[in-house]
Amino acid sequence: MIVGERHGSITRLLAREIQHKRLVAAGLLPPTAGPTPPEQPAAQAEREMRGGIVIVGRATFKEYLEGLRRGYGESVSLGRGGRERGEDEEDQAIARVLENDGVFDEPEVVDSLSSGEEEPQQAPAPAHAAQVQPFRNPFLPSGFELRSNTRFQPTPAAAVLPAETSLPPQPPILLLPFRNLVGLSLVPRQIWGFFNRRRYAKDGAEHALLLLEGATRPFDPSTDLAFGEESEVWWPAEFDRLEKVDEKRRGEYYTELGKKLRTARELASGERAPTKDEERTPPKTEQELRQERFEREKRWRRELDAWAVLRRGREPVWEDGWEGALRVYDKEGERGDV
């Protein structure tokens, strides 16, 4: 079972799982170790084809198809290997961007001699002044280094496996409708639904019967891509404004970040002594501010990536030639043909 804790997590997990399987099948990675002997990729694929996938709701449906597209339709690099490889590459890409955007650059010092002004005497730095350590992201591999030259653009890891030209046959999918009512204006409908659960039980039983019977049919993009389309009406309106909300949050955060960074550098260099409030609650160091910014940027970028896939009115991703690889559980379908 894949549980999405945030929007976009199902897409990422599925894509990385597929890419990991591709690397194992190509002999570039060893099978995952477990309490039982590892299963051969061909045997595992055959076993999965005898099963099925239950997709709950339209949002999950969109994320599932996007995960298939990224998993098979994008080239795969080896990285450190394992299922965490995708996480490593994502962290590296974000770290490169953040390292070169100048937010943590030291302010330029004006040369007072060139302007004709007398250079003031500089007080010697205190012997106990803390040395500011260069930022080291703990999530990056130990062999990965970032250069300080802002003009340096490191080349991405070379692709080990090219993108697949076609989608391999997938386990049949069961499309289970789901409507999540969120918001104060929908409380009356929530109450009504609480006291009228018989239809939900009937709907769930009918779909469970489809699984037991095992009858499937080919995926029809002309009709199946519209699965759950009517449920988008009930999605929270805040989701439509996510891009603007994210832009506002970023602006507010970076305004405060500048103040916190100035305080951290003043205290680290010994330029001033900490106040009583700062002694009681020490402000974050520059290292901690860098890590906090990294985590926030990672979360914001993931939110926008998911919003681009899930936003209301956007059709699920579809590629030509997928029809023969996908099948759907249906009472009018055929049995024993998967």
Short mmCIF file of C-alpha atoms in Angstrom, two decimals:
data_model
loop_
_atom_site.label_atom_id
_atom_site.label_comp_id
_atom_site.label_asym_id
_atom_site.label_seq_id
_atom_site.Cartn_x
_atom_site.Cartn_y
_atom_site.Cartn_z
CA MET A 1 0.00 0.00 0.00
CA ILE A 2 1.29 3.44 -0.93
CA VAL A 3 -0.04 6.18 1.34
CA GLY A 4 0.44 9.76 0.23
CA GLU A 5 1.20 11.98 3.20
CA ARG A 6 1.34 15.09 1.01
CA HIS A 7 0.23 15.98 -2.49
CA GLY A 8 2.73 14.53 -4.96
CA SER A 9 4.17 11.88 -2.65
CA ILE A 10 2.47 9.02 -4.51
CA THR A 11 3.97 10.21 -7.79
CA ARG A 12 7.47 10.39 -6.32
CA LEU A 13 7.26 7.04 -4.53
CA LEU A 14 5.88 5.23 -7.58
CA ALA A 15 8.39 6.77 -10.00
CA ARG A 16 11.33 5.90 -7.76
CA GLU A 17 10.06 2.37 -7.20
CA ILE A 18 9.76 1.86 -10.96
CA GLN A 19 13.21 3.29 -11.64
CA HIS A 20 14.69 1.11 -8.91
CA LYS A 21 13.14 -1.98 -10.52
CA ARG A 22 14.53 -0.95 -13.90
CA LEU A 23 18.05 -0.71 -12.45
CA VAL A 24 17.69 -4.11 -10.75
CA ALA A 25 16.33 -5.72 -13.93
CA ALA A 26 19.28 -4.32 -15.90
CA GLY A 27 21.74 -5.81 -13.39
CA LEU A 28 22.99 -2.39 -12.28
CA LEU A 29 21.72 -2.81 -8.72
CA PRO A 30 21.42 -5.92 -6.56
CA PRO A 31 17.94 -7.03 -5.48
CA THR A 32 16.80 -5.64 -2.15
CA ALA A 33 17.96 -7.81 0.72
CA GLY A 34 15.27 -9.29 2.95
CA PRO A 35 14.50 -12.17 5.31
CA THR A 36 13.80 -14.42 2.31
CA PRO A 37 15.95 -15.04 -0.78
CA PRO A 38 15.57 -12.18 -3.30
CA GLU A 39 13.06 -12.77 -6.06
CA GLN A 40 14.17 -12.59 -9.65
CA PRO A 41 12.87 -9.48 -11.48
CA ALA A 42 10.97 -11.58 -14.03
CA ALA A 43 9.31 -13.67 -11.31
CA GLN A 44 8.42 -10.56 -9.34
CA ALA A 45 6.87 -8.91 -12.41
CA GLU A 46 4.84 -12.05 -13.13
CA ARG A 47 3.56 -12.17 -9.55
CA GLU A 48 2.59 -8.49 -9.66
CA MET A 49 0.70 -9.01 -12.90
CA ARG A 50 -1.45 -11.62 -11.16
CA GLY A 51 -2.50 -8.98 -8.66
CA GLY A 52 -4.07 -5.58 -9.10
CA ILE A 53 -3.92 -1.93 -8.04
CA VAL A 54 -6.73 -0.08 -6.28
CA ILE A 55 -6.78 3.65 -7.06
CA VAL A 56 -8.87 5.69 -4.63
CA GLY A 57 -10.12 8.99 -6.00
CA ARG A 58 -9.19 11.26 -8.88
CA ALA A 59 -6.18 12.86 -7.18
CA THR A 60 -4.59 9.44 -6.71
CA PHE A 61 -5.47 8.58 -10.32
CA LYS A 62 -3.62 11.67 -11.57
CA GLU A 63 -0.60 10.94 -9.39
CA TYR A 64 -0.52 7.29 -10.48
CA LEU A 65 -0.39 8.11 -14.19
CA GLU A 66 2.22 10.81 -13.60
CA GLY A 67 4.29 8.30 -11.62
CA LEU A 68 4.16 5.86 -14.55
CA ARG A 69 5.27 8.59 -16.93
CA ARG A 70 8.23 9.61 -14.79
CA GLY A 71 9.20 6.08 -13.86
CA TYR A 72 9.34 4.73 -17.41
CA GLY A 73 9.48 7.88 -19.52
CA GLU A 74 12.58 9.44 -17.94
CA SER A 75 16.19 8.33 -18.03
CA VAL A 76 17.64 6.82 -14.85
CA SER A 77 21.01 7.58 -13.28
CA LEU A 78 22.61 5.28 -10.76
CA GLY A 79 23.49 7.68 -7.94
CA ARG A 80 24.22 5.89 -4.69
CA GLY A 81 21.78 3.15 -5.59
CA GLY A 82 18.75 1.84 -3.80
CA ARG A 83 15.35 3.41 -3.40
CA GLU A 84 16.89 6.47 -1.76
CA ARG A 85 18.70 7.32 -4.99
CA GLY A 86 15.90 9.59 -6.16
CA GLU A 87 15.93 11.46 -2.87
CA ASP A 88 19.69 12.02 -3.19
CA GLU A 89 19.37 13.42 -6.70
CA GLU A 90 16.53 15.71 -5.68
CA ASP A 91 18.56 17.06 -2.76
CA GLN A 92 21.60 17.61 -4.97
CA ALA A 93 19.59 19.53 -7.56
CA ILE A 94 18.03 21.79 -4.92
CA ALA A 95 21.37 22.31 -3.16
CA ARG A 96 23.01 23.42 -6.43
CA VAL A 97 20.32 26.02 -7.03
CA LEU A 98 20.38 27.36 -3.48
CA GLU A 99 24.17 27.46 -3.33
CA ASN A 100 24.38 29.72 -6.37
CA ASP A 101 21.48 32.14 -5.79
CA GLY A 102 23.46 34.53 -3.56
CA VAL A 103 21.12 34.59 -0.56
CA PHE A 104 23.92 33.69 1.85
CA ASP A 105 26.67 35.67 0.09
CA GLU A 106 28.70 37.96 2.31
CA PRO A 107 27.85 41.66 1.82
CA GLU A 108 30.40 43.58 -0.25
CA VAL A 109 32.73 45.86 1.68
CA VAL A 110 33.17 49.34 0.19
CA ASP A 111 36.81 50.31 -0.30
CA SER A 112 37.08 53.53 1.67
CA LEU A 113 40.55 54.42 0.23
CA SER A 114 39.21 54.52 -3.32
CA SER A 115 36.51 56.94 -2.24
CA GLY A 116 39.00 59.35 -0.65
CA GLU A 117 37.85 58.69 2.91
CA GLU A 118 40.20 57.72 5.68
CA GLU A 119 39.94 54.07 6.60
CA PRO A 120 38.79 53.69 10.19
CA GLN A 121 40.82 51.60 12.57
CA GLN A 122 39.52 48.07 12.73
CA ALA A 123 39.25 46.55 16.17
CA PRO A 124 40.98 43.17 16.38
CA ALA A 125 38.63 40.23 16.31
CA PRO A 126 38.11 38.67 19.74
CA ALA A 127 40.14 35.55 20.31
CA HIS A 128 37.00 33.66 21.26
CA ALA A 129 35.11 34.60 18.10
CA ALA A 130 33.41 31.57 16.61
CA GLN A 131 34.48 30.47 13.17
CA VAL A 132 31.62 30.17 10.72
CA GLN A 133 31.71 26.68 9.24
CA PRO A 134 30.85 26.15 5.57
CA PHE A 135 27.43 24.72 4.95
CA ARG A 136 27.29 20.95 4.67
CA ASN A 137 23.95 19.39 3.88
CA PRO A 138 23.70 16.15 5.90
CA PHE A 139 21.29 14.66 3.35
CA LEU A 140 23.86 14.70 0.54
CA PRO A 141 26.27 11.80 -0.11
CA SER A 142 29.64 12.09 1.59
CA GLY A 143 31.48 12.41 -1.73
CA PHE A 144 29.33 15.27 -3.02
CA GLU A 145 30.79 18.78 -2.78
CA LEU A 146 29.43 22.17 -3.70
CA ARG A 147 31.73 24.81 -5.16
CA SER A 148 31.47 28.43 -4.10
CA ASN A 149 31.97 29.82 -7.61
CA THR A 150 28.56 31.14 -8.64
CA ARG A 151 29.40 30.64 -12.32
CA PHE A 152 30.04 26.95 -11.81
CA GLN A 153 27.25 24.80 -13.17
CA PRO A 154 27.93 21.12 -12.40
CA THR A 155 26.79 18.65 -14.98
CA PRO A 156 24.09 16.24 -13.82
CA ALA A 157 24.86 12.58 -13.31
CA ALA A 158 25.13 10.69 -16.57
CA ALA A 159 22.09 8.63 -17.43
CA VAL A 160 22.59 4.91 -16.97
CA LEU A 161 19.31 3.79 -18.54
CA PRO A 162 17.54 5.76 -21.27
CA ALA A 163 13.82 6.41 -21.14
CA GLU A 164 11.59 3.52 -22.11
CA THR A 165 10.05 3.86 -25.56
CA SER A 166 6.85 2.12 -24.46
CA LEU A 167 4.97 1.33 -21.28
CA PRO A 168 5.36 -2.31 -20.16
CA PRO A 169 2.15 -4.18 -19.25
CA GLN A 170 0.88 -3.07 -15.85
CA PRO A 171 -1.29 -4.86 -13.26
CA PRO A 172 -5.01 -4.14 -13.80
CA ILE A 173 -6.36 -1.16 -11.89
CA LEU A 174 -9.59 -0.73 -9.97
CA LEU A 175 -10.95 2.81 -10.11
CA LEU A 176 -12.69 3.49 -6.80
CA PRO A 177 -14.55 6.83 -6.64
CA PHE A 178 -13.89 8.99 -3.60
CA ARG A 179 -15.11 12.44 -2.58
CA ASN A 180 -13.43 14.23 0.32
CA LEU A 181 -15.58 17.01 1.75
CA VAL A 182 -13.42 19.63 3.48
CA GLY A 183 -14.46 23.07 4.72
CA LEU A 184 -17.07 24.73 6.93
CA SER A 185 -19.45 25.30 4.04
CA LEU A 186 -19.63 21.53 3.47
CA VAL A 187 -20.40 20.58 7.07
CA PRO A 188 -24.12 19.97 6.29
CA ARG A 189 -23.13 17.51 3.55
CA GLN A 190 -20.68 15.84 5.93
CA ILE A 191 -23.47 15.36 8.48
CA TRP A 192 -25.81 14.01 5.80
CA GLY A 193 -23.14 11.59 4.63
CA PHE A 194 -22.52 10.39 8.18
CA PHE A 195 -26.14 9.30 8.54
CA ASN A 196 -26.40 7.89 5.01
CA ARG A 197 -23.55 5.43 4.78
CA ARG A 198 -25.54 2.62 3.20
CA ARG A 199 -24.74 3.77 -0.31
CA TYR A 200 -21.02 3.91 0.53
CA ALA A 201 -21.15 0.33 1.80
CA LYS A 202 -22.99 -0.78 -1.34
CA ASP A 203 -20.51 0.98 -3.60
CA GLY A 204 -17.53 -0.52 -1.76
CA ALA A 205 -19.01 -4.02 -1.88
CA GLU A 206 -19.64 -3.77 -5.62
CA HIS A 207 -16.06 -2.73 -6.30
CA ALA A 208 -14.72 -5.48 -4.03
CA LEU A 209 -16.75 -7.96 -6.06
CA LEU A 210 -15.06 -6.71 -9.22
CA LEU A 211 -11.70 -7.60 -7.69
CA LEU A 212 -12.88 -11.06 -6.71
CA GLU A 213 -14.34 -11.81 -10.13
CA GLY A 214 -11.18 -10.55 -11.84
CA ALA A 215 -12.84 -9.47 -15.10
CA THR A 216 -10.87 -6.73 -16.87
CA ARG A 217 -11.05 -4.71 -20.06
CA PRO A 218 -8.54 -2.51 -21.92
CA PHE A 219 -8.13 1.03 -20.62
CA ASP A 220 -10.20 3.44 -22.72
CA PRO A 221 -8.68 6.95 -22.55
CA SER A 222 -11.78 8.53 -24.09
CA THR A 223 -13.83 7.65 -21.01
CA ASP A 224 -11.51 6.40 -18.25
CA LEU A 225 -9.45 9.59 -18.11
CA ALA A 226 -12.61 11.34 -16.91
CA PHE A 227 -12.76 9.09 -13.83
CA GLY A 228 -13.74 11.12 -10.76
CA GLU A 229 -13.85 14.36 -12.71
CA GLU A 230 -17.03 15.47 -10.95
CA SER A 231 -15.30 15.24 -7.55
CA GLU A 232 -12.98 18.14 -8.40
CA VAL A 233 -15.89 20.49 -7.69
CA TRP A 234 -15.53 19.64 -3.99
CA TRP A 235 -11.80 20.22 -3.76
CA PRO A 236 -10.86 23.08 -1.36
CA ALA A 237 -10.67 26.47 -3.05
CA GLU A 238 -7.36 27.16 -1.28
CA PHE A 239 -5.72 24.61 -3.54
CA ASP A 240 -6.43 26.82 -6.56
CA ARG A 241 -4.51 29.67 -4.94
CA LEU A 242 -1.51 27.56 -3.92
CA GLU A 243 0.88 29.24 -6.35
CA LYS A 244 0.09 32.73 -5.05
CA VAL A 245 0.07 31.59 -1.43
CA ASP A 246 3.46 29.96 -1.92
CA GLU A 247 4.88 33.14 -3.45
CA LYS A 248 3.64 35.18 -0.48
CA ARG A 249 5.10 32.73 2.04
CA ARG A 250 8.45 32.80 0.30
CA GLY A 251 8.56 36.59 0.36
CA GLU A 252 7.74 36.74 4.06
CA TYR A 253 10.24 34.03 4.89
CA TYR A 254 13.15 35.62 3.02
CA THR A 255 12.44 39.00 4.61
CA GLU A 256 12.83 37.43 8.04
CA LEU A 257 15.77 35.30 6.89
CA GLY A 258 17.82 38.40 6.12
CA LYS A 259 17.35 39.67 9.67
CA LYS A 260 18.14 36.30 11.24
CA LEU A 261 21.24 35.88 9.09
CA ARG A 262 22.55 39.30 10.08
CA THR A 263 22.05 38.44 13.76
CA ALA A 264 23.75 35.06 13.37
CA ARG A 265 26.81 36.59 11.72
CA GLU A 266 27.10 39.39 14.25
CA LEU A 267 27.10 36.91 17.11
CA ALA A 268 29.41 34.44 15.36
CA SER A 269 32.02 37.11 14.56
CA GLY A 270 31.85 38.68 18.01
CA GLU A 271 30.73 41.99 16.55
CA ARG A 272 28.33 42.37 19.45
CA ALA A 273 27.37 40.52 22.58
CA PRO A 274 24.10 38.61 22.75
CA THR A 275 21.16 40.31 24.41
CA LYS A 276 19.43 38.85 27.44
CA ASP A 277 16.66 37.46 25.24
CA GLU A 278 19.25 35.88 22.94
CA GLU A 279 20.99 34.32 25.92
CA ARG A 280 17.73 32.78 27.08
CA THR A 281 16.75 31.68 23.58
CA PRO A 282 19.85 31.49 21.39
CA PRO A 283 19.12 32.46 17.76
CA LYS A 284 19.83 29.96 15.01
CA THR A 285 23.32 29.81 13.62
CA GLU A 286 24.06 30.35 9.94
CA GLN A 287 24.43 26.60 9.51
CA GLU A 288 20.99 26.03 11.02
CA LEU A 289 19.47 28.79 8.87
CA ARG A 290 20.90 27.19 5.74
CA GLN A 291 19.46 23.81 6.67
CA GLU A 292 16.08 25.33 7.54
CA ARG A 293 15.98 27.13 4.21
CA PHE A 294 16.89 23.93 2.37
CA GLU A 295 14.00 22.04 3.99
CA ARG A 296 11.51 24.82 3.30
CA GLU A 297 12.54 25.16 -0.34
CA LYS A 298 12.31 21.42 -0.78
CA ARG A 299 8.78 21.36 0.62
CA TRP A 300 7.66 24.39 -1.44
CA ARG A 301 9.06 22.97 -4.66
CA ARG A 302 7.33 19.68 -4.03
CA GLU A 303 4.04 21.45 -3.37
CA LEU A 304 4.24 23.38 -6.64
CA ASP A 305 5.24 20.25 -8.54
CA ALA A 306 2.22 18.42 -7.14
CA TRP A 307 -0.06 21.39 -7.82
CA ALA A 308 0.98 21.35 -11.49
CA VAL A 309 -0.15 17.71 -11.70
CA LEU A 310 -3.30 17.88 -9.57
CA ARG A 311 -4.72 21.33 -10.14
CA ARG A 312 -8.42 21.50 -10.84
CA GLY A 313 -9.31 21.12 -14.51
CA ARG A 314 -6.00 19.58 -15.56
CA GLU A 315 -6.39 16.32 -17.45
CA PRO A 316 -4.45 13.29 -16.21
CA VAL A 317 -1.23 12.71 -18.13
CA TRP A 318 -1.53 10.29 -21.02
CA GLU A 319 0.93 9.03 -23.63
CA ASP A 320 0.18 7.47 -26.99
CA GLY A 321 0.61 3.71 -26.90
CA TRP A 322 -0.41 3.25 -23.28
CA GLU A 323 -3.75 1.68 -24.22
CA GLY A 324 -2.34 -1.81 -24.61
CA ALA A 325 -0.44 -1.71 -21.31
CA LEU A 326 -3.29 -0.74 -18.96
CA ARG A 327 -6.40 -2.71 -18.07
CA VAL A 328 -9.32 -1.84 -15.79
CA TYR A 329 -11.46 -4.07 -13.59
CA ASP A 330 -14.97 -4.06 -15.01
CA LYS A 331 -17.96 -6.38 -14.76
CA GLU A 332 -18.28 -6.28 -18.54
CA GLY A 333 -14.65 -7.27 -19.00
CA GLU A 334 -12.99 -10.57 -19.78
CA ARG A 335 -11.68 -13.03 -17.22
CA GLY A 336 -8.36 -14.80 -17.18
CA ASP A 337 -6.76 -12.68 -19.90
CA VAL A 338 -4.24 -10.85 -17.77
#
